[in-house]
Coordinates of C-alpha atoms in Angstrom, one line a residue:
M1 CA 45.7 124.1 142.9
R2 CA 47.2 125.4 145.9
H3 CA 49.8 122.8 146.6
F4 CA 50.5 123.0 142.5
W5 CA 51.5 126.1 142.8
F6 CA 53.8 126.0 145.8
K7 CA 56.6 124.7 143.7
L8 CA 56.5 128.0 141.9
I9 CA 56.3 130.1 144.6
T10 CA 59.3 128.6 146.2
V11 CA 60.8 129.2 143.1
L12 CA 60.2 132.8 143.3
S13 CA 61.3 133.5 146.6
L14 CA 64.6 132.7 144.9
V15 CA 64.0 135.6 142.4
F16 CA 63.1 137.6 145.1
S17 CA 66.8 137.5 146.7
S18 CA 67.9 139.0 144.0
P19 CA 66.0 142.2 142.9
A20 CA 65.5 143.5 139.5
F21 CA 67.0 146.6 138.4
A22 CA 65.4 150.0 139.5
L23 CA 66.1 153.5 139.6
E24 CA 66.7 154.3 143.2
E25 CA 64.1 156.3 144.6
G26 CA 66.3 159.3 145.1
K27 CA 67.1 159.6 141.5
V28 CA 63.5 159.6 140.2
F29 CA 62.8 163.1 140.0
Q30 CA 65.8 163.7 138.5
T31 CA 66.2 161.0 136.0
V32 CA 62.4 161.4 134.8
V33 CA 61.3 165.0 134.7
P34 CA 64.6 165.9 131.6
L35 CA 63.0 163.0 129.7
Y36 CA 59.8 164.8 130.1
S37 CA 60.2 168.5 128.9
E38 CA 63.3 168.0 126.6
D39 CA 61.9 165.1 124.1
A40 CA 65.8 163.4 124.1
P41 CA 66.1 161.9 120.8
C42 CA 65.2 157.9 120.8
S43 CA 68.2 156.5 118.7
P44 CA 70.6 157.8 116.4
E45 CA 68.7 155.6 113.9
F46 CA 65.0 157.2 114.3
A47 CA 64.0 161.0 114.8
E48 CA 61.5 160.4 117.1
P49 CA 61.9 161.4 120.7
F50 CA 62.3 158.6 123.5
W51 CA 59.0 159.5 124.6
A52 CA 57.0 159.3 121.6
R53 CA 53.2 160.3 122.0
K54 CA 51.2 158.7 119.9
S55 CA 47.4 158.5 118.8
V56 CA 45.1 156.4 116.7
A57 CA 41.5 156.6 115.9
N58 CA 39.0 153.8 116.9
P59 CA 37.1 152.9 114.1
A60 CA 33.9 152.4 116.1
D61 CA 32.8 155.9 116.9
D62 CA 36.4 157.9 115.6
Y63 CA 37.9 158.7 119.2
V64 CA 41.4 159.3 119.1
V65 CA 42.9 157.4 121.9
R66 CA 46.6 158.6 123.0
Y67 CA 49.3 156.1 123.7
S68 CA 52.9 156.6 124.3
R69 CA 56.2 154.6 123.4
F70 CA 59.0 154.6 125.6
S71 CA 62.3 153.8 123.4
C72 CA 62.5 152.4 119.6
V73 CA 64.8 150.3 120.4
I74 CA 64.1 146.5 119.9
G75 CA 65.0 144.6 122.9
D76 CA 66.3 141.2 123.4
S77 CA 63.5 140.2 125.9
G78 CA 60.2 141.1 124.7
A79 CA 58.0 144.2 123.7
I80 CA 55.6 145.3 127.2
L81 CA 52.0 147.2 126.8
I82 CA 51.4 148.5 130.1
A83 CA 47.3 149.5 131.0
P84 CA 47.5 152.2 133.7
G85 CA 45.2 152.6 136.6
R86 CA 42.1 155.2 136.6
T87 CA 43.3 159.2 136.7
E88 CA 47.1 157.4 135.5
P89 CA 48.3 159.1 132.3
A90 CA 50.6 156.9 130.3
Y91 CA 53.9 158.8 130.8
E92 CA 53.4 158.2 134.4
Y93 CA 55.2 155.0 133.6
L94 CA 58.2 156.3 132.4
E95 CA 59.8 155.2 135.5
T96 CA 58.9 151.6 135.2
A97 CA 59.8 151.4 131.1
L98 CA 63.1 152.7 132.0
D99 CA 63.2 149.7 134.5
F100 CA 62.1 147.2 132.2
I101 CA 64.5 148.4 129.5
A102 CA 67.6 148.3 131.5
L103 CA 65.9 144.1 131.9
G104 CA 66.2 143.8 128.5
Y105 CA 62.6 144.6 126.8
G106 CA 61.9 147.2 124.4
P107 CA 60.0 148.9 123.0
I108 CA 57.3 149.9 125.9
Y109 CA 54.2 151.1 125.4
A110 CA 51.7 152.5 127.9
V111 CA 47.9 153.1 126.4
D112 CA 46.2 156.5 127.7
H113 CA 42.4 155.1 128.6
R114 CA 39.4 157.3 127.1
G115 CA 38.6 160.2 129.1
Q116 CA 41.9 160.4 131.2
G117 CA 45.6 160.8 130.9
L118 CA 46.4 162.2 127.3
S119 CA 43.6 161.2 125.9
P120 CA 40.4 163.3 125.0
R121 CA 38.1 164.0 127.8
M122 CA 34.4 162.5 127.4
L123 CA 32.5 165.5 128.7
K124 CA 33.4 169.2 128.5
D125 CA 34.4 169.4 132.0
P126 CA 37.8 167.7 131.6
L127 CA 37.8 166.9 135.5
K128 CA 35.6 164.4 135.5
G129 CA 35.9 160.9 135.1
H130 CA 33.6 159.2 132.9
V131 CA 32.9 156.6 130.6
A132 CA 29.7 155.7 128.3
R133 CA 30.3 152.0 128.3
F134 CA 32.7 150.4 130.2
E135 CA 33.4 147.9 126.6
D136 CA 34.6 151.5 125.1
Y137 CA 38.0 151.2 127.3
I138 CA 38.2 147.4 125.7
S139 CA 37.7 148.3 121.8
D140 CA 40.3 151.3 122.6
L141 CA 43.1 149.0 123.8
D142 CA 42.2 146.6 121.0
V143 CA 43.0 149.5 118.5
V144 CA 46.1 150.3 120.3
V145 CA 47.3 146.8 120.3
S146 CA 47.0 146.3 116.5
A147 CA 49.2 150.0 116.6
M148 CA 51.7 148.3 118.6
Q149 CA 52.0 145.2 116.5
A150 CA 52.4 147.7 113.2
D151 CA 55.0 150.0 114.9
L152 CA 56.7 146.7 116.1
S153 CA 56.6 145.7 112.4
A154 CA 57.9 149.2 111.3
L155 CA 60.8 148.9 114.0
G156 CA 62.2 145.6 112.7
A157 CA 60.8 143.0 115.1
P158 CA 61.0 140.0 114.0
A159 CA 57.2 138.2 114.0
D160 CA 58.0 135.6 116.9
Y161 CA 59.1 138.8 119.2
P162 CA 57.7 138.4 122.3
R163 CA 54.5 140.5 123.5
F164 CA 53.7 141.0 127.3
F165 CA 51.0 142.8 128.8
T166 CA 50.9 144.5 132.4
S167 CA 48.8 146.7 134.4
N168 CA 47.6 148.2 137.2
S169 CA 44.4 148.2 139.0
L170 CA 41.3 149.7 136.2
G171 CA 43.8 148.5 133.4
G172 CA 43.5 144.8 134.9
A173 CA 40.0 144.8 134.1
I174 CA 40.7 146.5 130.6
G175 CA 42.7 143.9 130.1
I176 CA 40.8 140.8 131.1
G177 CA 38.1 142.1 129.3
Y178 CA 40.1 142.4 126.2
F179 CA 41.6 138.4 126.8
Q180 CA 38.0 137.6 127.4
T181 CA 37.1 139.2 124.1
N182 CA 39.7 138.2 121.5
G183 CA 40.7 134.5 123.3
A184 CA 43.8 133.1 121.5
E185 CA 44.0 136.1 119.1
T186 CA 45.9 138.0 121.5
P187 CA 49.3 138.5 120.4
F188 CA 50.4 138.3 124.4
A189 CA 52.6 135.7 125.8
A190 CA 51.9 136.3 129.0
A191 CA 49.8 139.5 131.2
A192 CA 51.1 140.2 134.5
L193 CA 48.3 142.4 136.7
L194 CA 49.2 144.4 139.6
G195 CA 46.3 145.3 141.9
P196 CA 43.5 144.7 139.2
M197 CA 40.3 146.0 140.0
I198 CA 38.1 142.8 140.3
H199 CA 35.9 143.6 143.0
V200 CA 36.3 147.4 143.9
N201 CA 36.2 147.9 148.1
Y202 CA 34.0 151.0 147.5
I203 CA 33.6 151.9 151.1
S204 CA 37.5 152.9 150.9
F205 CA 36.4 156.1 148.6
V206 CA 33.9 157.3 151.5
D207 CA 35.2 158.7 154.6
T208 CA 32.9 156.9 157.2
D209 CA 33.3 153.7 159.4
A210 CA 33.0 150.4 158.4
T211 CA 29.6 149.6 160.2
W212 CA 27.2 146.6 158.9
L213 CA 25.0 148.9 157.2
A214 CA 27.7 151.0 155.2
L215 CA 29.9 147.9 154.2
R216 CA 26.4 147.2 152.5
T217 CA 25.6 150.8 151.1
F218 CA 29.0 150.8 149.9
S219 CA 29.2 147.1 148.7
E220 CA 29.7 146.5 145.1
F221 CA 25.9 146.1 144.8
G222 CA 25.2 149.1 146.6
A223 CA 27.7 151.2 144.6
N224 CA 25.7 149.6 141.1
S225 CA 22.3 150.4 142.6
Q226 CA 22.9 153.9 143.9
A227 CA 24.5 154.6 140.4
N228 CA 21.6 153.2 138.3
L229 CA 19.5 154.8 140.2
R230 CA 21.0 158.4 139.2
C231 CA 21.6 157.4 135.8
G232 CA 18.2 155.8 135.4
V233 CA 14.6 157.2 137.4
L234 CA 16.8 160.4 139.0
S235 CA 17.9 161.2 135.5
W236 CA 14.3 162.1 134.4
F237 CA 14.1 165.0 136.8
N238 CA 18.1 165.8 135.5
T239 CA 19.5 165.3 132.5
E240 CA 23.1 165.4 134.0
K241 CA 22.4 163.2 136.9
C242 CA 24.4 160.6 135.4
A243 CA 27.9 162.6 134.3
E244 CA 28.0 164.3 138.0
Y245 CA 30.3 163.2 140.4
A246 CA 29.4 159.7 142.0
N247 CA 30.8 161.4 145.5
E248 CA 31.7 164.9 144.8
A249 CA 32.4 165.7 148.6
D250 CA 35.1 163.2 148.7
F251 CA 36.2 162.9 145.2
G252 CA 35.0 165.8 143.1
P253 CA 36.9 168.0 140.9
Y254 CA 41.0 167.9 141.2
V255 CA 42.2 171.3 142.8
T256 CA 45.8 172.2 142.3
G257 CA 47.9 172.4 145.4
S258 CA 45.5 170.0 147.0
R259 CA 48.0 167.1 147.2
S260 CA 50.0 166.1 150.3
F261 CA 51.5 163.4 151.1
V262 CA 50.8 161.7 154.3
P263 CA 53.3 158.6 155.2
D264 CA 52.2 154.9 155.9
T265 CA 48.4 156.5 155.1
E266 CA 46.9 153.3 152.6
S267 CA 44.6 156.0 150.7
I268 CA 47.8 157.5 149.5
M269 CA 48.3 154.5 147.6
T270 CA 52.0 154.3 147.7
H271 CA 54.8 154.7 150.8
S272 CA 57.1 156.5 148.3
R273 CA 56.7 160.1 148.9
T274 CA 59.2 160.9 145.8
R275 CA 56.9 158.7 143.5
Y276 CA 53.7 160.6 144.8
D277 CA 55.3 164.2 144.6
L278 CA 56.4 163.4 140.9
R279 CA 52.6 163.3 139.8
T280 CA 52.3 166.5 142.3
H281 CA 54.7 168.2 140.1
M282 CA 53.5 167.1 136.4
W283 CA 50.0 167.7 137.3
D284 CA 50.5 170.9 139.6
A285 CA 53.8 172.7 137.5
F286 CA 54.4 170.9 134.4
D287 CA 54.0 173.6 131.6
W288 CA 51.6 171.1 129.6
A289 CA 50.5 174.8 127.1
K290 CA 53.0 173.8 124.4
I291 CA 51.6 170.0 123.8
A292 CA 47.8 171.5 124.3
A293 CA 47.9 174.0 121.9
E294 CA 49.9 171.3 119.1
E295 CA 48.1 168.1 119.8
Y296 CA 44.5 168.4 120.6
A297 CA 41.6 169.7 118.5
E298 CA 39.5 172.5 120.3
G299 CA 36.3 169.7 120.8
E300 CA 38.8 167.1 122.6
F301 CA 38.7 169.1 125.9
W302 CA 41.9 168.5 126.6
T303 CA 43.9 170.8 128.7
G304 CA 46.1 168.7 131.0
P305 CA 46.2 165.3 132.4
Q306 CA 44.6 166.2 135.6
L307 CA 41.4 164.3 136.6
G308 CA 39.5 164.5 139.7
G309 CA 36.9 161.8 140.8
S310 CA 34.5 159.3 138.8
T311 CA 30.6 160.7 137.6
N312 CA 28.1 158.4 138.3
G313 CA 28.1 156.9 134.9
W314 CA 31.4 155.7 135.4
V315 CA 30.3 153.7 138.3
K316 CA 27.9 152.1 137.1
E317 CA 29.8 151.0 134.2
A318 CA 32.6 149.7 136.0
S319 CA 30.6 148.3 139.0
R320 CA 28.2 146.2 136.1
F321 CA 31.4 144.6 134.0
N322 CA 33.4 143.3 137.3
R323 CA 30.4 141.5 137.9
Q324 CA 30.6 140.3 134.3
M325 CA 33.6 139.7 133.7
R326 CA 34.2 137.3 136.8
K327 CA 31.0 135.0 135.4
S328 CA 32.3 131.3 134.4
K329 CA 31.0 132.0 131.2
N330 CA 33.3 135.0 130.6
L331 CA 36.0 133.2 132.6
E332 CA 36.4 130.0 129.9
K333 CA 36.8 132.8 127.4
M334 CA 40.2 133.6 128.9
P335 CA 43.3 132.3 126.4
D336 CA 45.7 129.7 127.2
M337 CA 47.9 131.9 128.8
P338 CA 49.7 132.7 131.9
V339 CA 48.7 135.4 134.2
L340 CA 50.6 136.5 137.1
L341 CA 48.0 138.3 139.7
M342 CA 49.8 140.7 142.2
T343 CA 48.6 142.5 144.7
G344 CA 50.0 144.2 148.1
T345 CA 48.4 143.2 150.9
R346 CA 47.3 146.9 152.1
D347 CA 45.6 147.7 148.7
L348 CA 42.8 149.1 150.5
R349 CA 41.1 149.3 147.1
A350 CA 41.3 145.6 146.4
Y351 CA 41.1 144.4 149.9
R352 CA 38.2 142.3 151.3
Q353 CA 37.1 145.0 154.1
F354 CA 34.9 143.9 157.8
R355 CA 33.0 145.3 159.9
S356 CA 35.3 147.8 162.6
G357 CA 35.5 146.0 166.0
S358 CA 35.1 142.6 164.6
G359 CA 38.9 142.0 165.0
K360 CA 39.0 140.9 161.5
E361 CA 41.9 141.5 159.0
P362 CA 41.3 142.6 155.5
D363 CA 41.8 139.8 153.2
L364 CA 42.6 139.4 149.5
K365 CA 40.3 136.5 149.3
R366 CA 38.7 138.2 146.1
H367 CA 42.1 138.2 144.1
S368 CA 43.1 134.8 145.1
D369 CA 39.2 133.4 144.7
F370 CA 39.2 135.2 141.2
C371 CA 42.5 133.4 140.4
D372 CA 41.4 129.9 141.4
D373 CA 38.5 130.4 139.3
M374 CA 40.3 131.1 136.6
N375 CA 42.2 128.0 137.1
A376 CA 39.2 125.7 137.6
E377 CA 37.8 127.4 134.0
S378 CA 41.5 126.6 132.0
L379 CA 41.9 123.0 134.0
V380 CA 38.8 122.1 132.1
T381 CA 39.4 123.9 128.5
F382 CA 43.3 123.9 128.2
G383 CA 44.2 121.2 131.0
N384 CA 46.5 123.3 132.9
Y385 CA 46.2 126.0 135.6
N386 CA 46.9 129.8 134.0
C387 CA 46.8 131.6 137.1
L388 CA 49.1 132.9 140.0
F389 CA 48.2 134.6 142.8
I390 CA 51.2 137.0 144.8
P391 CA 50.4 139.0 147.6
I392 CA 53.6 141.3 148.4
K393 CA 53.4 141.8 152.0
G394 CA 52.8 145.4 153.3
A395 CA 52.5 146.9 149.8
F396 CA 49.7 149.7 149.0
H397 CA 47.7 149.7 145.6
E398 CA 50.4 151.4 143.1
L399 CA 52.9 148.7 143.1
Y400 CA 55.1 150.0 140.4
K401 CA 55.1 153.2 142.0
E402 CA 55.5 152.3 145.4
R403 CA 59.0 152.8 147.5
D404 CA 61.9 150.7 146.3
A405 CA 61.5 148.0 148.7
E406 CA 58.1 146.6 147.7
R407 CA 58.6 147.8 143.9
S408 CA 61.8 145.9 143.4
V409 CA 60.1 143.0 144.4
A410 CA 57.1 143.5 141.8
I411 CA 59.2 144.5 139.0
S412 CA 61.8 141.0 139.8
A413 CA 58.4 138.9 140.0
V414 CA 57.2 140.3 136.8
D415 CA 60.6 139.9 135.0
W416 CA 60.7 136.2 136.5
F417 CA 56.6 135.5 135.3
F418 CA 57.5 136.8 132.0
R419 CA 60.7 134.9 131.1
M420 CA 59.4 131.9 132.4
S421 CA 56.5 131.9 130.7
T422 CA 58.6 132.1 127.0
R423 CA 61.7 130.3 128.6
L424 CA 63.8 133.6 128.1
P425 CA 67.2 133.8 129.5
R426 CA 67.5 135.4 132.8

């Protein structure tokens, strides 16, 4: 299986020698922030803004999920839907959208997952990251995909215009769940999952040494067991236990002014001070009052995009679903569609961590194994290999927000993969 991909990786190395277009890091702030502030027109033909904030109701529970569309111009290469990670608003992918638009894609869509970003909150406390069932994320994505399809038709996209899916972190798990649920019915030609939430390194959320006991206490099984206890037996004595922060000491409510960039620190998620500071500006300084007043109902508990740590309920659902989606019976439900899985070698949320003092470096075996397991199932079902795993040396968790060196490699790889999957010209 690994030998099969060797030739493809060799080809990819040639792609990396000519990085895709990307905004220069020093120009990100001055380019992106005005587009958030001015509602610049999309095109002379359409009255909507370039950054169009849209919404659609999920008929399953009438929840109104938000999503963004960047550009209204049908490109030459295909439309892209982005599923962000936990805490990430859809609008944070405006820079990434500009890069893909420059490569001929468009429009670019991005979803605000339930309870975060620009979507309504699930609890009265808008800073808590919570979900009742992980499958709600998948149901919301399904509704947004249908809305995207209708929007593309309204914009004049031909029926065979390619649709692509890409994601970060949590969005990868949601995407995998969506593909396992929809199978061959998905409209996407290929998917690129960056730093996907496949098997979370939960100890990375706790300020403790990686001892033998800590690695087990904060393993996926340990995190799931603790969350189930708090949402189960302990909720008999405190009905709000499941809605409490899972780790309030380290990941409690967001506090304005608390973000501070620290160079070469994996927990910062990026090497890029500029891209890190852009989120800080949008959370701490950007005026959301007009949008909150005009676009949200009182019961949606939305005052801004800021989000704190996850609740016990979120951990229970996320860890449960991760274990479920990795099972063979669910992997065999994936569609016959090329999947690129790309992860930074210093992605502390994804890598497998070993006991302190063991002399072993963290590795990405859980991600490479997942790709191999997908290929084993697709070989049986479709007679071919569908998954390609590529590690990005030295990169942190948020590849689409990394510094230019790693980010350009990631964007080049995604562009190459999408074009290879549909035989689009480079």
